[in-house]
Coordinates of C-alpha atoms in Angstrom, one line a residue:
M1 CA -50.7 78.3 25.3
C2 CA -50.8 78.1 29.1
R3 CA -47.9 77.1 31.2
S4 CA -49.6 74.0 32.5
T5 CA -50.2 72.6 29.1
V6 CA -46.5 73.0 28.1
E7 CA -45.3 71.3 31.2
K8 CA -47.8 68.4 30.6
K9 CA -46.4 67.8 27.1
R10 CA -42.8 67.8 28.4
F11 CA -43.8 65.3 31.1
F12 CA -45.3 62.9 28.5
S13 CA -42.4 63.3 26.2
A14 CA -39.8 62.5 28.8
K15 CA -41.9 59.4 29.9
T16 CA -42.1 58.3 26.3
R17 CA -38.3 58.5 25.8
L18 CA -37.7 56.6 29.0
E19 CA -40.1 53.8 27.9
I20 CA -38.4 53.7 24.5
K21 CA -35.0 53.4 26.1
T22 CA -36.2 50.6 28.3
M23 CA -37.7 48.6 25.5
C24 CA -34.5 48.9 23.4
D25 CA -32.5 47.6 26.4
V26 CA -35.0 44.7 26.6
L27 CA -34.4 43.9 23.0
E28 CA -30.6 43.8 23.6
Q29 CA -31.0 41.5 26.5
N30 CA -33.3 39.1 24.6
Y31 CA -30.8 39.0 21.7
V32 CA -28.1 37.9 24.2
L33 CA -30.4 35.2 25.5
L34 CA -31.0 33.8 22.0
V35 CA -27.2 33.8 21.3
E36 CA -26.7 31.7 24.5
I37 CA -29.4 29.2 23.5
R38 CA -27.9 28.7 20.1
S39 CA -24.4 28.2 21.5
Y40 CA -25.8 25.6 24.0
L41 CA -27.4 23.6 21.2
V42 CA -24.3 23.6 19.1
K43 CA -22.2 22.4 22.0
K44 CA -24.6 19.5 22.7
G45 CA -24.2 18.2 19.2
Q46 CA -26.2 15.1 18.2
S47 CA -27.0 14.4 21.9
R48 CA -29.4 17.4 21.9
Y49 CA -31.9 15.1 20.1
K50 CA -32.1 12.9 23.1
G51 CA -34.6 13.6 25.9
N52 CA -36.4 17.0 26.2
V53 CA -33.5 19.3 25.4
I54 CA -34.9 20.4 22.0
V55 CA -38.4 20.9 23.3
A56 CA -37.3 23.0 26.3
K57 CA -34.8 25.2 24.4
L58 CA -37.2 25.7 21.4
Q59 CA -40.0 26.8 23.8
Q60 CA -37.7 29.2 25.6
A61 CA -36.5 30.7 22.3
K62 CA -40.1 31.1 21.1
I63 CA -41.2 33.0 24.2
I64 CA -38.2 35.4 23.9
F65 CA -38.9 36.0 20.2
D66 CA -42.6 36.7 20.7
K67 CA -41.7 39.2 23.4
C68 CA -39.3 41.0 21.0
C69 CA -42.0 41.1 18.3
E70 CA -44.4 42.9 20.7
I71 CA -41.8 45.4 21.7
F72 CA -40.9 46.1 18.1
L73 CA -44.6 46.8 17.2
L74 CA -44.9 49.3 20.1
L75 CA -41.7 51.1 18.9
E76 CA -42.9 51.1 15.4
K77 CA -46.1 53.0 16.4
N78 CA -44.1 55.9 17.7
K79 CA -43.4 58.3 14.9
D80 CA -41.1 60.6 16.9
I81 CA -38.1 58.3 17.1
N82 CA -35.5 57.0 14.6
L83 CA -36.1 53.2 14.1
T84 CA -33.1 52.5 12.0
A85 CA -31.0 51.0 14.9
T86 CA -34.0 49.2 16.3
I87 CA -34.8 47.6 12.9
E88 CA -31.2 46.3 12.6
L89 CA -31.4 44.8 16.1
Y90 CA -34.8 43.2 15.3
E91 CA -33.3 41.6 12.2
R92 CA -30.5 40.1 14.2
I93 CA -32.9 38.7 16.7
K94 CA -35.0 37.1 14.0
Q95 CA -31.9 35.5 12.4
K96 CA -30.8 33.9 15.6
Y97 CA -34.3 32.6 16.2
E98 CA -34.3 31.0 12.8
E99 CA -30.9 29.4 13.4
I100 CA -32.2 27.9 16.7
N101 CA -35.2 26.4 14.8
K102 CA -32.9 24.7 12.3
L103 CA -30.8 23.3 15.1
C104 CA -33.9 21.9 16.8
I105 CA -35.1 20.0 13.7
A106 CA -34.1 16.3 14.0
P107 CA -32.3 14.9 10.9
V108 CA -34.5 12.7 8.8
T109 CA -33.3 9.1 8.6
V110 CA -34.2 7.2 5.5
E111 CA -34.4 3.5 6.0
L112 CA -33.5 1.4 3.0
G113 CA -36.3 -0.9 1.9
K114 CA -35.8 -4.6 2.4
M115 CA -35.6 -6.6 -0.8
D116 CA -37.0 -9.9 -1.6
F117 CA -35.0 -13.1 -1.9
D118 CA -33.4 -13.4 -5.3
L119 CA -32.1 -16.9 -6.3
K120 CA -29.6 -15.5 -8.9
V121 CA -28.1 -13.0 -6.4
A122 CA -27.8 -15.8 -3.8
C123 CA -26.1 -18.2 -6.2
S124 CA -23.6 -15.6 -7.3
L125 CA -22.9 -14.2 -3.9
I126 CA -22.8 -17.2 -1.6
P127 CA -20.1 -19.9 -2.6
V128 CA -20.5 -23.6 -2.2
M129 CA -18.4 -25.3 0.5
D130 CA -15.3 -27.1 -0.8
G131 CA -13.5 -28.0 2.4
I132 CA -11.2 -25.0 2.2
E133 CA -11.2 -22.7 5.2
A134 CA -11.1 -19.5 3.2
T135 CA -14.2 -20.6 1.2
T136 CA -16.1 -21.3 4.4
K137 CA -15.3 -17.9 5.8
R138 CA -16.4 -16.3 2.6
L139 CA -19.7 -18.3 2.7
I140 CA -20.5 -17.1 6.3
D141 CA -19.7 -13.5 5.6
S142 CA -21.8 -13.5 2.4
V143 CA -24.8 -15.1 4.2
E144 CA -24.5 -12.5 7.0
M145 CA -24.3 -9.6 4.5
Y146 CA -27.2 -10.8 2.3
A147 CA -29.4 -11.5 5.3
G148 CA -29.1 -7.8 6.3
M149 CA -30.7 -6.8 3.0
L150 CA -33.7 -9.2 3.1
D151 CA -37.1 -8.9 4.7
E152 CA -38.3 -11.6 7.0
P153 CA -39.8 -13.9 4.3
G154 CA -36.5 -13.5 2.4
K155 CA -34.5 -14.5 5.4
A156 CA -36.5 -17.7 5.8
L157 CA -35.8 -18.6 2.1
L158 CA -32.1 -17.8 2.6
I159 CA -31.9 -20.3 5.5
T160 CA -33.4 -23.0 3.3
F161 CA -31.1 -22.1 0.4
V162 CA -28.0 -22.3 2.5
L163 CA -28.9 -25.6 4.2
K164 CA -30.0 -27.3 1.0
S165 CA -27.5 -26.1 -1.6
R166 CA -24.4 -24.5 -0.1
L167 CA -23.2 -27.0 2.5
N168 CA -21.4 -30.3 1.9
E169 CA -22.3 -33.5 3.7
N170 CA -19.8 -33.1 6.5
A171 CA -21.2 -29.7 7.3
K172 CA -24.8 -30.9 7.3
L173 CA -23.9 -33.5 9.9
R174 CA -22.4 -30.8 12.2
I175 CA -25.2 -28.3 12.3
S176 CA -29.0 -28.5 12.7
S177 CA -31.3 -29.3 9.8
S178 CA -33.6 -26.4 10.4
Y179 CA -33.4 -22.9 11.9
K180 CA -36.0 -20.3 12.8
N181 CA -33.6 -17.4 13.0
I182 CA -30.9 -16.5 10.5
Q183 CA -28.5 -15.3 13.2
N184 CA -28.6 -18.7 14.9
L185 CA -27.6 -20.3 11.6
I186 CA -24.7 -17.9 11.2
D187 CA -23.6 -18.5 14.8
D188 CA -23.6 -22.3 14.3
L189 CA -21.7 -22.0 11.0
R190 CA -18.9 -20.1 12.8
K191 CA -18.9 -22.4 15.7
Y192 CA -19.0 -25.8 14.0
L193 CA -17.5 -25.3 10.6
L194 CA -14.5 -23.1 11.3
P195 CA -11.5 -24.8 12.9
K196 CA -10.6 -23.7 16.4
K197 CA -7.0 -22.6 16.5
S198 CA -4.9 -22.4 19.6
Y199 CA -3.5 -18.9 20.1
M200 CA -0.5 -20.4 21.9
A201 CA 0.5 -22.4 18.8
I202 CA 0.1 -19.3 16.6
Q203 CA 2.1 -17.2 19.0
T204 CA 4.9 -19.9 19.0
Q205 CA 5.0 -19.9 15.2
L206 CA 5.2 -16.1 15.2
H207 CA 8.0 -16.2 17.8
N208 CA 10.1 -18.7 15.8
I209 CA 9.6 -17.4 12.3
Q210 CA 12.7 -16.6 10.2
Q211 CA 13.1 -15.3 6.7
G212 CA 15.5 -18.0 5.6
S213 CA 15.5 -18.3 1.8
K214 CA 12.2 -16.5 1.3
S215 CA 11.9 -13.1 -0.2
I216 CA 11.1 -10.1 2.0
E217 CA 7.6 -9.9 0.5
D218 CA 6.8 -13.5 1.1
Y219 CA 8.3 -13.4 4.6
G220 CA 6.3 -10.3 5.4
S221 CA 3.0 -11.8 4.2
E222 CA 3.6 -14.8 6.4
V223 CA 4.2 -12.6 9.4
E224 CA 1.0 -10.6 8.6
K225 CA -1.1 -13.8 8.4
L226 CA 0.1 -15.0 11.8
F227 CA -0.5 -11.6 13.3
T228 CA -4.1 -11.5 12.0
E229 CA -4.8 -15.1 13.1
L230 CA -3.4 -14.5 16.6
T231 CA -5.5 -11.3 17.2
I232 CA -8.7 -12.9 15.9
T233 CA -8.2 -16.1 17.9
Q234 CA -7.5 -14.2 21.1
A235 CA -10.4 -11.7 20.7
E236 CA -12.9 -14.5 20.2
G237 CA -15.3 -12.2 18.2
K238 CA -15.3 -9.4 20.9
S239 CA -14.8 -6.0 19.3
D240 CA -13.5 -4.4 22.6
A241 CA -10.9 -7.2 23.0
F242 CA -9.9 -6.9 19.4
A243 CA -9.3 -3.1 19.8
I244 CA -7.0 -3.8 22.8
L245 CA -5.1 -6.8 21.4
K246 CA -4.4 -5.4 17.9
P247 CA -1.8 -2.8 18.8
I248 CA -0.1 -5.2 21.3
N249 CA 0.2 -8.0 18.8
E250 CA 1.2 -5.7 16.0
S251 CA 4.2 -4.4 18.1
F252 CA 5.2 -8.0 18.8
A253 CA 4.8 -8.9 15.1
I254 CA 7.0 -6.0 14.0
K255 CA 9.7 -7.1 16.4
R256 CA 9.6 -10.6 15.2
F257 CA 9.7 -9.5 11.6
S258 CA 12.8 -7.4 12.1
D259 CA 14.6 -10.0 14.2
G260 CA 13.9 -12.7 11.7
L261 CA 15.4 -10.9 8.7
R262 CA 18.2 -12.7 7.0
S263 CA 20.5 -9.6 6.9
S264 CA 21.6 -8.4 10.4
K265 CA 22.2 -4.9 9.0
L266 CA 18.7 -4.6 7.6
S267 CA 17.3 -6.0 10.9
T268 CA 19.1 -3.3 12.9
I269 CA 17.8 -0.6 10.5
I270 CA 14.2 -1.7 10.8
S271 CA 14.4 -2.1 14.6
A272 CA 15.9 1.4 15.0
R273 CA 13.1 3.2 13.1
G274 CA 10.5 2.1 15.6
F275 CA 7.5 1.4 13.3
S276 CA 4.0 1.2 14.7
S277 CA 2.5 -0.4 11.6
L278 CA 3.5 -3.8 10.3
K279 CA 2.8 -2.9 6.7
D280 CA 5.1 0.2 7.0
A281 CA 7.9 -2.0 8.4
I282 CA 7.6 -4.5 5.6
Q283 CA 7.5 -1.8 2.9
A284 CA 10.5 -0.1 4.5
A285 CA 12.5 -3.4 4.5
K286 CA 11.7 -3.9 0.8
D287 CA 12.8 -0.4 0.0
E288 CA 16.0 -0.5 2.0
N289 CA 16.9 -3.9 0.5
C290 CA 16.6 -2.4 -3.0
T291 CA 18.7 0.7 -2.3
S292 CA 21.3 -0.4 0.3
F293 CA 22.1 -3.9 -0.7
Q294 CA 22.4 -3.7 -4.5
P295 CA 25.5 -5.1 -6.4
T296 CA 28.4 -3.0 -7.8
G297 CA 27.5 -0.3 -10.3
N298 CA 27.5 -0.8 -14.0
I299 CA 30.4 1.6 -14.6
L300 CA 32.9 -0.6 -12.7
H301 CA 31.5 -3.7 -14.3
A302 CA 31.9 -2.2 -17.7
S303 CA 35.5 -1.2 -17.0
E304 CA 36.3 -4.7 -15.7
H305 CA 34.7 -6.2 -18.8
G306 CA 36.6 -3.9 -21.1
Q307 CA 39.9 -4.8 -19.4
G308 CA 39.1 -8.4 -19.7
S309 CA 38.4 -8.2 -23.4
H310 CA 41.7 -6.4 -23.9
N311 CA 43.5 -9.1 -22.1
I312 CA 41.8 -11.7 -24.1
R313 CA 42.7 -10.0 -27.4
R314 CA 46.2 -9.6 -26.2
S315 CA 46.5 -13.3 -25.3
Q316 CA 45.0 -14.3 -28.6
G317 CA 47.5 -12.1 -30.4
F318 CA 50.3 -13.7 -28.5
Q319 CA 49.1 -17.2 -29.3
R320 CA 48.6 -16.2 -33.0
G321 CA 52.1 -14.8 -33.1
T322 CA 53.6 -17.8 -31.4
L323 CA 52.0 -20.2 -33.7
R324 CA 53.0 -18.3 -36.8
G325 CA 56.6 -18.1 -35.5
Q326 CA 56.6 -21.9 -34.8
Y327 CA 55.3 -22.6 -38.3
I328 CA 57.9 -20.4 -40.0
N329 CA 60.7 -22.0 -38.0
N330 CA 59.5 -25.5 -38.8
Y331 CA 59.1 -24.6 -42.4
S332 CA 62.7 -23.2 -42.7
R333 CA 64.2 -26.1 -40.8
G334 CA 62.5 -28.6 -43.1
H335 CA 63.7 -26.8 -46.2
Y336 CA 67.2 -26.6 -44.8
N337 CA 67.4 -30.3 -44.2
R338 CA 66.0 -31.2 -47.6
N339 CA 68.5 -28.8 -49.3
N340 CA 71.4 -30.4 -47.4
N341 CA 70.4 -33.8 -48.5
F342 CA 70.0 -32.5 -52.0
N343 CA 73.5 -31.0 -51.9
R344 CA 75.0 -34.2 -50.7
G345 CA 73.5 -36.0 -53.6
Q346 CA 74.8 -33.5 -56.1
G347 CA 78.3 -33.7 -54.7
F348 CA 78.4 -37.5 -54.7
R349 CA 77.1 -37.6 -58.2
G350 CA 79.8 -35.1 -59.4
N351 CA 82.6 -37.1 -57.7
F352 CA 81.4 -40.4 -59.2
R353 CA 81.4 -39.0 -62.8
G354 CA 85.0 -38.1 -62.8
N355 CA 87.6 -35.9 -61.3
Y356 CA 87.5 -33.5 -64.2
R357 CA 84.0 -32.4 -63.1
S358 CA 84.6 -32.4 -59.4
S359 CA 85.4 -28.8 -59.1
F360 CA 82.3 -27.8 -61.1
N361 CA 80.0 -30.0 -59.0
S362 CA 81.6 -28.7 -55.9
Q363 CA 80.9 -25.1 -56.9
R364 CA 77.4 -26.1 -57.9
G365 CA 76.8 -27.8 -54.7
S366 CA 78.2 -24.8 -52.8
R367 CA 75.9 -22.5 -54.7
G368 CA 72.9 -24.7 -54.1
S369 CA 73.7 -25.0 -50.5
R370 CA 74.0 -21.2 -50.2
Y371 CA 70.8 -20.7 -52.1
F372 CA 68.7 -23.0 -49.9
R373 CA 70.3 -21.8 -46.8
N374 CA 69.3 -18.2 -47.7
R375 CA 65.8 -19.3 -48.5
G376 CA 65.6 -21.1 -45.2
R377 CA 66.5 -17.9 -43.4
G378 CA 63.6 -16.1 -45.2
R379 CA 65.7 -14.1 -47.8
N380 CA 64.4 -14.0 -51.4
V381 CA 67.7 -14.8 -53.2
L382 CA 67.3 -16.3 -56.7
S383 CA 69.3 -19.3 -57.8
V384 CA 72.1 -18.8 -60.2
E385 CA 71.4 -22.0 -62.0
Q386 CA 68.0 -23.4 -63.0

């Protein structure tokens, strides 16, 4: 082989290696670009579906991926190089491109089908007005919820159903007899059927509330009710105002709850804890009342009860012994008196019968007196004579 032919082969071989290195570098650069596109879409979040963000990024990623596919095909035709590293790089590029495609697919939103008006559902869901404020609120909320499930013909039937069968005579006089829009009916129901409360009056009630003789649970429920009414009245149906007023009024309600507690010690404990939730403050007050303000333990009560029973038994024993002693003394004293009278009779009778028996009767009387005197003292001494 001539020298010129060898040099020519070396030249083409070096050129080929340079081109291969350049193409591999291009693949690395395109992989980095795809990684950046994917990171951008992830950072945008749901906002990437707005505008032309998805279209632009998806088109940019497609151009890069197509270019990488062309380079890989050129490298695959060359049999003199090892394609193991190149194939791994191409697989990573393909994976990133598929991830970008998934991020650019908008989520499918499935709309629930609107239902027809059902009279049974309406009768069970929407209550009849009875003059109670809570029932009226439930009626309005039920109408609003059911209207969101109905199609347009169903909403028209719902308007007729509410006006004809759910309202009392007083309510029918306050609102219109026909409506073209269900939302207008709901607005008028709120405006003309619900009483308008003054937030100043509610705030005054909350400021002056005290526990008094109520339990902590009843007292807390009353504070919660005033707090809710105050916030709703001040917000006037505006969600932004409600979000601002709720934490302010809740802090005020917590302070009034703790200040109005009957126990000053419990009030100090609840105030010192710095609650941010009214429900937590009420629950803490109930728990603290159960643990810290309970009566004396059962052991002390049992010991006091046992000592009292012992004293009662001892006093009963004393009374029983006293009565028994009094009975015995009275019994002995009675027998002693009767025996003395008997002895006197015997002595008189002996003296009357004659002097010759006086000594015998005297001795007999003396024995009888000694016998009955001994029996009166509780000694069992038998009589000499029957």
